[in-house]
Coordinates of N, CA and C in Angstrom, one line a residue:
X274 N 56.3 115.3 142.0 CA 56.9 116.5 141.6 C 57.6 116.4 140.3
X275 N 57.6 117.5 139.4 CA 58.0 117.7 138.1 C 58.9 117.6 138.1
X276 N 60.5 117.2 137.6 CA 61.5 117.2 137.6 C 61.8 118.7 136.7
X277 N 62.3 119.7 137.3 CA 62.8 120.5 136.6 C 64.2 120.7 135.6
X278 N 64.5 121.1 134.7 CA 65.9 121.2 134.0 C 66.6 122.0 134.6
X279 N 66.2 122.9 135.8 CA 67.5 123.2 136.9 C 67.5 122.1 137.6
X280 N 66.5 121.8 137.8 CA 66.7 120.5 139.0 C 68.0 119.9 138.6
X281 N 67.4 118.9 137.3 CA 68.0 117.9 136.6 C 69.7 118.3 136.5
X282 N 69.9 119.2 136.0 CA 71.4 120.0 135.1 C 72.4 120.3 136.8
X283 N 71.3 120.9 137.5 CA 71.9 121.0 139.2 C 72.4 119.4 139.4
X284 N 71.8 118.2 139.4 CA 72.1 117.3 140.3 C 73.3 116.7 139.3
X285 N 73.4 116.7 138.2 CA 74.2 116.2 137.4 C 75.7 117.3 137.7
X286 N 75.4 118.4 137.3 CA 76.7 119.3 137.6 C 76.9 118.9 139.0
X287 N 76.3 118.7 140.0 CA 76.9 118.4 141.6 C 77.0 117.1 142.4
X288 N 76.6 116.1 140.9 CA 76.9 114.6 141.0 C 78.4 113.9 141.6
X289 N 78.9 113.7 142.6 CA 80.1 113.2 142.3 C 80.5 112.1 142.1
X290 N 78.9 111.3 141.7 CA 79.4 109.7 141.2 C 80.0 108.7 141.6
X291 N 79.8 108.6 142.9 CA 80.6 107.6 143.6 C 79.9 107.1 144.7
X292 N 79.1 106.0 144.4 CA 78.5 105.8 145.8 C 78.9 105.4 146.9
X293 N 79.9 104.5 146.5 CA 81.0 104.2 147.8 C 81.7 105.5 148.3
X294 N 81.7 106.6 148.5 CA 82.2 107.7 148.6 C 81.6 109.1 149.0
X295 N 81.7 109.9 148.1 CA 80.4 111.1 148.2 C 78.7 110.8 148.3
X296 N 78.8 109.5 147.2 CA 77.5 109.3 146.9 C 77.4 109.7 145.5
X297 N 76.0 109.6 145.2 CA 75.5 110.1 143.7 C 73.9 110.5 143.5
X298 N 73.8 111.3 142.9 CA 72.5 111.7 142.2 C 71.8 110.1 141.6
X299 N 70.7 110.1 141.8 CA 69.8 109.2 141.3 C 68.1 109.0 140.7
X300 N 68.1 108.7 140.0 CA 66.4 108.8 139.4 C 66.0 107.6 140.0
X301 N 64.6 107.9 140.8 CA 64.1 106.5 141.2 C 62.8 106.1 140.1
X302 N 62.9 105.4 139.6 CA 62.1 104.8 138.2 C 60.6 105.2 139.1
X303 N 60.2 104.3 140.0 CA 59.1 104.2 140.0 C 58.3 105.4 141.2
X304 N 59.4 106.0 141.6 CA 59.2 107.5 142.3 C 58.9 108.8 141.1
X305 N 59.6 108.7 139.9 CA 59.9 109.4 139.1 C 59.9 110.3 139.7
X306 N 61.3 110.6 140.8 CA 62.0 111.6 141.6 C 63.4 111.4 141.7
X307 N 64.3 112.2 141.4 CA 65.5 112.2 141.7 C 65.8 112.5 143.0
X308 N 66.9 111.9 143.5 CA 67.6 111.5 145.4 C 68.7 111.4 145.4
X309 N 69.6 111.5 146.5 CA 70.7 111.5 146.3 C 70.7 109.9 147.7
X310 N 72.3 109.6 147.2 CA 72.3 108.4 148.8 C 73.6 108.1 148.1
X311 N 74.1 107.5 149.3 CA 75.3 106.8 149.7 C 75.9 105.8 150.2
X312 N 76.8 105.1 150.5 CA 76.9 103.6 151.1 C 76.8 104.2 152.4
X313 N 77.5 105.1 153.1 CA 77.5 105.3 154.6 C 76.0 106.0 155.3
X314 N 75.1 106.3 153.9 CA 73.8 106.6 154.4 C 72.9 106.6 153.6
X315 N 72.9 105.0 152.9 CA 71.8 104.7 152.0 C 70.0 105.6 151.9
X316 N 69.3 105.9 150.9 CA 68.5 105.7 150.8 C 67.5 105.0 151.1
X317 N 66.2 104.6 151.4 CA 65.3 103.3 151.4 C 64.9 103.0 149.6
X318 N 65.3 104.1 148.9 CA 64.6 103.9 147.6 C 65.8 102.9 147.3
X319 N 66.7 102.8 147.3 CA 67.7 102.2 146.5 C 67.2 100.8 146.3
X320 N 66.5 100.4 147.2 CA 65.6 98.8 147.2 C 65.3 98.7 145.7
X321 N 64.5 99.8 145.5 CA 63.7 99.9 143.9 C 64.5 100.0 143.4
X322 N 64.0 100.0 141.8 CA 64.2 100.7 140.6 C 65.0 102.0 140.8
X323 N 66.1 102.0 140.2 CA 66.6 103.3 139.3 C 67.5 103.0 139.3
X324 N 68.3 103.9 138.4 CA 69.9 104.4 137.7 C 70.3 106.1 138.4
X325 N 71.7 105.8 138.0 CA 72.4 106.4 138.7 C 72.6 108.0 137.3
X326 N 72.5 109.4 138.1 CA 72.6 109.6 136.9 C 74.2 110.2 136.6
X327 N 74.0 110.6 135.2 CA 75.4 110.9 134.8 C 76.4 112.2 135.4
X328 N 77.6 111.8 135.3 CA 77.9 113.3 136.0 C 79.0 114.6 135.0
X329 N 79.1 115.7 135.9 CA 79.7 116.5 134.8 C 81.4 116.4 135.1
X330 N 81.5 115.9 136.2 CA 83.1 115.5 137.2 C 83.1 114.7 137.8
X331 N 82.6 113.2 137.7 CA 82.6 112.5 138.5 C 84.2 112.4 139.4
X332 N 84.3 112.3 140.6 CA 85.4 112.2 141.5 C 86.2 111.7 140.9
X333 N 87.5 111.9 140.7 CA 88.6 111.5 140.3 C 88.8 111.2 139.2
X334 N 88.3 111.7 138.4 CA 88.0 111.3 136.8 C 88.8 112.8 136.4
X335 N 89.0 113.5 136.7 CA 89.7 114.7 136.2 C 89.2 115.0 134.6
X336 N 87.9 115.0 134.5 CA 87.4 114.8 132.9 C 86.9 116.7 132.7
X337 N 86.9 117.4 133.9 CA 86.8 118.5 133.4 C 88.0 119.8 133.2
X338 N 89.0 118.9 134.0 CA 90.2 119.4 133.9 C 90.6 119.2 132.3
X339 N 90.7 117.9 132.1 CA 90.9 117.0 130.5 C 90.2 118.7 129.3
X340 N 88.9 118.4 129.7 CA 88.1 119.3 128.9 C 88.4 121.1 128.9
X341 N 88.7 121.2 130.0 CA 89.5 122.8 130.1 C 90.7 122.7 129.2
X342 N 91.9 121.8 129.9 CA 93.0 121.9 129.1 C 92.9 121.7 127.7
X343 N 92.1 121.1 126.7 CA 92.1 121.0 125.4 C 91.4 121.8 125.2
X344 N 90.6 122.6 125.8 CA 90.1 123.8 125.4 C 90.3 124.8 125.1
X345 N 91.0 125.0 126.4 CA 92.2 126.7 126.4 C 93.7 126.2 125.3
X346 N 93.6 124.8 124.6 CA 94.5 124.7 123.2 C 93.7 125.4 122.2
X347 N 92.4 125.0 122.0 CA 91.9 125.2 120.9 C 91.8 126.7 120.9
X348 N 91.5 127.4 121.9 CA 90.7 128.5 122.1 C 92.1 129.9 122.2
X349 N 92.4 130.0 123.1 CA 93.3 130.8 123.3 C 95.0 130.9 122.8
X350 N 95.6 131.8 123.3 CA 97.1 132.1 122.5 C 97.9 131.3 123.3
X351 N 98.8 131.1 122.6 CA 100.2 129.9 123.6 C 100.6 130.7 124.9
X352 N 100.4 131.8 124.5 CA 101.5 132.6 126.1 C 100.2 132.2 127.1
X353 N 98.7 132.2 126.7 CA 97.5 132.3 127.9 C 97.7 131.2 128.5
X354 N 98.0 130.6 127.3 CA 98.5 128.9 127.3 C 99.1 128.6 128.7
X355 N 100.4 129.0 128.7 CA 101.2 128.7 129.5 C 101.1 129.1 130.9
X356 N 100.2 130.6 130.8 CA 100.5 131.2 132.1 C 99.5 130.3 132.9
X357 N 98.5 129.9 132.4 CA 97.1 129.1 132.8 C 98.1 127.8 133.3
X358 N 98.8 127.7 133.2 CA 99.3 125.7 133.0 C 100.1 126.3 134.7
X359 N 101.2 127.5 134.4 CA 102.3 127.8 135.3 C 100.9 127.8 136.8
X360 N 99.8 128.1 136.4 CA 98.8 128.6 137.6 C 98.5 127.2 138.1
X361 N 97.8 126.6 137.1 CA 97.4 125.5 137.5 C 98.5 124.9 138.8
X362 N 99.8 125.0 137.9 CA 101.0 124.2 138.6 C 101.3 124.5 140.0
X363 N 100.6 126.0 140.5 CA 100.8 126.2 141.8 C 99.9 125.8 142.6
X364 N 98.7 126.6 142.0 CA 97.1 126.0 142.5 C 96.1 125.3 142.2
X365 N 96.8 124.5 141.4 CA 95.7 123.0 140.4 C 95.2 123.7 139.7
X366 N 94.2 122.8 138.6 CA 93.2 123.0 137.5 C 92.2 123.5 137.8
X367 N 91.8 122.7 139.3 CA 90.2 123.0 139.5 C 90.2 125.1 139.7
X368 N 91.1 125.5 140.3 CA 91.1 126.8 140.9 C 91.9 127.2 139.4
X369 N 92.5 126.9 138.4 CA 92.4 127.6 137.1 C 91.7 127.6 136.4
X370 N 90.3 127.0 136.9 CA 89.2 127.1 135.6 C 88.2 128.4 136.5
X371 N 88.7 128.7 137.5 CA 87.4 129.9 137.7 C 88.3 131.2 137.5
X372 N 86.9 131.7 138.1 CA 87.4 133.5 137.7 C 88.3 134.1 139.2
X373 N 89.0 135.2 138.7 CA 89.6 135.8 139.2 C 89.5 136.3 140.4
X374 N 88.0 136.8 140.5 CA 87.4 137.5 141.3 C 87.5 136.3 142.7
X375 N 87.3 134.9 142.3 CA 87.2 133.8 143.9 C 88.4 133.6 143.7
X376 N 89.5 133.7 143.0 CA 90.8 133.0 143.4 C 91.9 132.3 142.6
X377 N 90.8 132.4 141.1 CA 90.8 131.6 140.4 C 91.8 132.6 138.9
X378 N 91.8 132.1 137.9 CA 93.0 132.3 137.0 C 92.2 133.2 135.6
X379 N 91.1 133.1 135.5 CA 90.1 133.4 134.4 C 89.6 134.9 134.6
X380 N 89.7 135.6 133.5 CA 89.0 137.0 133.5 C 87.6 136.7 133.6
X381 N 86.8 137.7 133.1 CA 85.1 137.9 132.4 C 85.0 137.0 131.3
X382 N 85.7 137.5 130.1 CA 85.6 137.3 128.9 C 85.8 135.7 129.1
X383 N 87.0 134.8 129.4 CA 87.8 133.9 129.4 C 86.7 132.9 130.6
X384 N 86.1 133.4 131.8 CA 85.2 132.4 132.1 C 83.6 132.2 131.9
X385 N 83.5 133.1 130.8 CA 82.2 133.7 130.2 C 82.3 132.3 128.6
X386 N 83.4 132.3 128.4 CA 83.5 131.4 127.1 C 83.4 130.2 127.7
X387 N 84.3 129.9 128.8 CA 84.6 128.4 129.7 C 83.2 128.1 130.0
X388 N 82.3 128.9 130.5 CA 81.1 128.3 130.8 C 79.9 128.1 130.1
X389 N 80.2 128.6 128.7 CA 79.3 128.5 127.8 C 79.3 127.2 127.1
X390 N 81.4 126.4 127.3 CA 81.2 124.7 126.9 C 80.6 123.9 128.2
X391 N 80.7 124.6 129.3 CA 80.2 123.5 130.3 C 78.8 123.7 130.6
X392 N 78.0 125.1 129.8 CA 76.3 124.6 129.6 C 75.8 123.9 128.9
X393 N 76.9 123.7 127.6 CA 76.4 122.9 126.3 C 76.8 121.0 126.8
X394 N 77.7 121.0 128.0 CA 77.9 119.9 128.3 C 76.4 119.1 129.5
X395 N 76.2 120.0 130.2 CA 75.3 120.0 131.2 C 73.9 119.3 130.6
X396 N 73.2 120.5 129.1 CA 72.6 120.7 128.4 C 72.3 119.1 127.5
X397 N 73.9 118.6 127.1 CA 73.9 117.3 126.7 C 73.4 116.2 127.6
X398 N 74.2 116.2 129.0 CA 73.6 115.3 129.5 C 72.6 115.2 130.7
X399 N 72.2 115.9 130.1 CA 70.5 116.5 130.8 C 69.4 115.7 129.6
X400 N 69.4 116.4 128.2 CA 69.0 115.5 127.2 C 68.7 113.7 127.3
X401 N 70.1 113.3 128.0 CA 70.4 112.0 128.1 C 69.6 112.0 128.6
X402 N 69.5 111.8 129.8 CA 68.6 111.3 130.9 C 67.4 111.7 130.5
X403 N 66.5 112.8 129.8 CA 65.4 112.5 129.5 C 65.2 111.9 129.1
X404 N 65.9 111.2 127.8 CA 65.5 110.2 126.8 C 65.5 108.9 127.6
X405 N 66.3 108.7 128.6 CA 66.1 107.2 129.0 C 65.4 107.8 130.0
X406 N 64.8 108.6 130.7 CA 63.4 108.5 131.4 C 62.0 108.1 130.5
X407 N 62.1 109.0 129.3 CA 60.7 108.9 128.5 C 61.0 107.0 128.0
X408 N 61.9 106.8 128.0 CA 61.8 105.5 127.3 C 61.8 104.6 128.2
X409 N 62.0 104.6 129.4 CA 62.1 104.0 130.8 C 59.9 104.0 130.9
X410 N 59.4 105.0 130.7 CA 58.1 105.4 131.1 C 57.5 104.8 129.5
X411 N 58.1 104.9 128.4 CA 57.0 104.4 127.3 C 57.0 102.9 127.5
X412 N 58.2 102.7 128.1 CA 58.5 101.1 128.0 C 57.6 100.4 128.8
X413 N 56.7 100.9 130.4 CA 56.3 100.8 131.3 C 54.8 100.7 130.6
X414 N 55.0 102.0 129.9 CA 53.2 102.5 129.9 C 52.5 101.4 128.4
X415 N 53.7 100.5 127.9 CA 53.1 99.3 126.7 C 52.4 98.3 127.2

């Protein structure tokens, strides 16, 4: 099956990178199929070839929290600033980066911009992984 760029951008955005743990998203080289597995319920592919792929949050890495909060510096006014921080402070980062409407601290406009850097991030490492597939496959097909 064809690896699609929803496929692809889906397993990476819902990667949590940890195989001891959640688990992780995976390309099997010589399936050229992506799988997901975990220590508590391995795959059979893991025997073979592949890499693990990249993620957009890996667990505990707080890297999209990182990337919101230097975001809404660059982007917004110090008062949005702050009310966004006072929110976070009651209900974390993760529930101040969505919209309003589930719970979350962000208008239209405000999670309409936030999602437009986490397409261009997705987008990036979506790229990645094609390039080390095609070069994983030219490398093969010499």
């Amino acid at each position: 099956m064809t690896i699609t760029d929803r496929m692809l951008t889906g397993a990476i955005a819902n990667n949590p990178s940890h195989y001891d743990g959640d688990g992780e998203w995976r390309y099997s080289i010589p399936h050229q199929a992506l799988y997901f597995s975990k220590a508590t319920d391995p795959d059979p592919r893991d025997a073979e070839p592949f890499f693990a792929l990249p993620s957009l949050n890996p667990d505990g890495s707080h890297r999209m929290e990182r990337a919101f909060r230097a975001f809404i510096k660059r982007r917004w006014l110090p008062s949005r600033q702050q009310e966004l921080e006072q929110f976070a402070a009651r209900k974390g980062w993760p529930l101040a980066m969505e919209l309003r409407y589930g719970g979350g601290a962000l208008d239209d406009k405000e999670a309409e911009e936030w999602q437009y850097v986490v397409n261009r991030e997705l987008e990036r490492l979506a790229r990645q992984v094609r390039a080390q597939i095609a070069a994983l496959h030219q490398a093969s097909s010499a």
